[in-house]
Amino acid sequence: MSSKRNEKSTRIIPHKHCPVCGVAIPMDKEYCSSECAETDMKQKKQLDRMRKLVYIMIAVMIALTILMMSFGR
Ligand SMILES: [Zn+2]
């Protein structure tokens, strides 16, 4: 048997990749497995928390700037 046969003729079917591990998955699927779905959910939650923290920090900085400006008068 020749191992290097039809290397280029892989079927071109619409597909996407698992956002966690990058494995090709069908279009109607979000992740390759429930484990990857859970991992991504956790990561998203963590990212969400980080984003909120950044927003709060920016808001505090703006508030401080306004406070400093009003005190500078
Ligand atoms: Zn995956």
XYZ file of C-alpha atoms and ligand atoms in Angstrom:
74
model
C 0.000 0.000 0.000
C 1.318 3.431 -0.863
C 1.033 5.747 2.099
C 1.315 8.983 0.114
C -1.827 8.600 -1.897
C -4.426 11.302 -2.474
C -2.724 13.672 -0.118
C -4.191 16.729 -1.782
C -7.643 15.408 -2.457
C -9.091 15.803 0.991
C -12.740 16.645 0.681
C -13.384 20.347 0.894
C -16.415 20.427 3.105
C -17.429 23.512 5.029
C -15.961 23.206 8.432
C -14.578 25.243 11.260
C -12.076 24.645 13.969
C -12.509 24.040 17.648
C -11.610 27.358 19.333
C -9.845 25.477 22.113
C -7.705 22.815 20.462
C -8.042 23.744 16.769
C -9.386 20.408 15.601
C -11.594 20.557 12.510
C -15.251 20.244 13.418
C -18.497 20.341 11.431
C -20.192 23.700 10.935
C -23.112 22.895 13.182
C -20.836 22.148 16.098
C -19.311 24.717 18.404
C -16.565 22.565 19.926
C -15.052 19.150 19.257
C -16.015 17.866 22.697
C -17.828 18.867 25.846
C -14.448 19.175 27.537
C -13.380 21.863 25.089
C -16.723 23.624 25.525
C -16.173 23.702 29.260
C -12.604 24.942 28.871
C -13.713 27.740 26.579
C -16.541 28.691 28.922
C -14.107 28.943 31.805
C -11.701 31.001 29.740
C -14.482 33.326 28.631
C -15.627 33.802 32.192
C -12.083 34.616 33.256
C -11.708 37.046 30.368
C -15.020 38.632 31.272
C -13.848 39.141 34.824
C -10.592 40.679 33.616
C -12.459 42.999 31.272
C -14.744 44.143 34.054
C -11.729 44.818 36.247
C -10.150 46.897 33.490
C -13.381 48.858 33.023
C -13.564 49.543 36.739
C -9.951 50.684 36.787
C -10.553 53.021 33.846
C -13.680 54.384 35.531
C -11.751 54.988 38.760
C -8.976 56.735 36.854
C -11.472 58.969 35.077
C -13.212 59.720 38.360
C -9.867 60.531 39.976
C -8.919 62.791 37.074
C -12.192 64.671 37.323
C -11.760 64.953 41.083
C -8.196 66.239 40.707
C -9.285 68.727 38.059
C -12.088 70.065 40.206
C -9.713 70.354 43.161
C -7.119 72.138 41.064
C -9.369 75.155 40.598
Zn -11.410 20.898 20.995
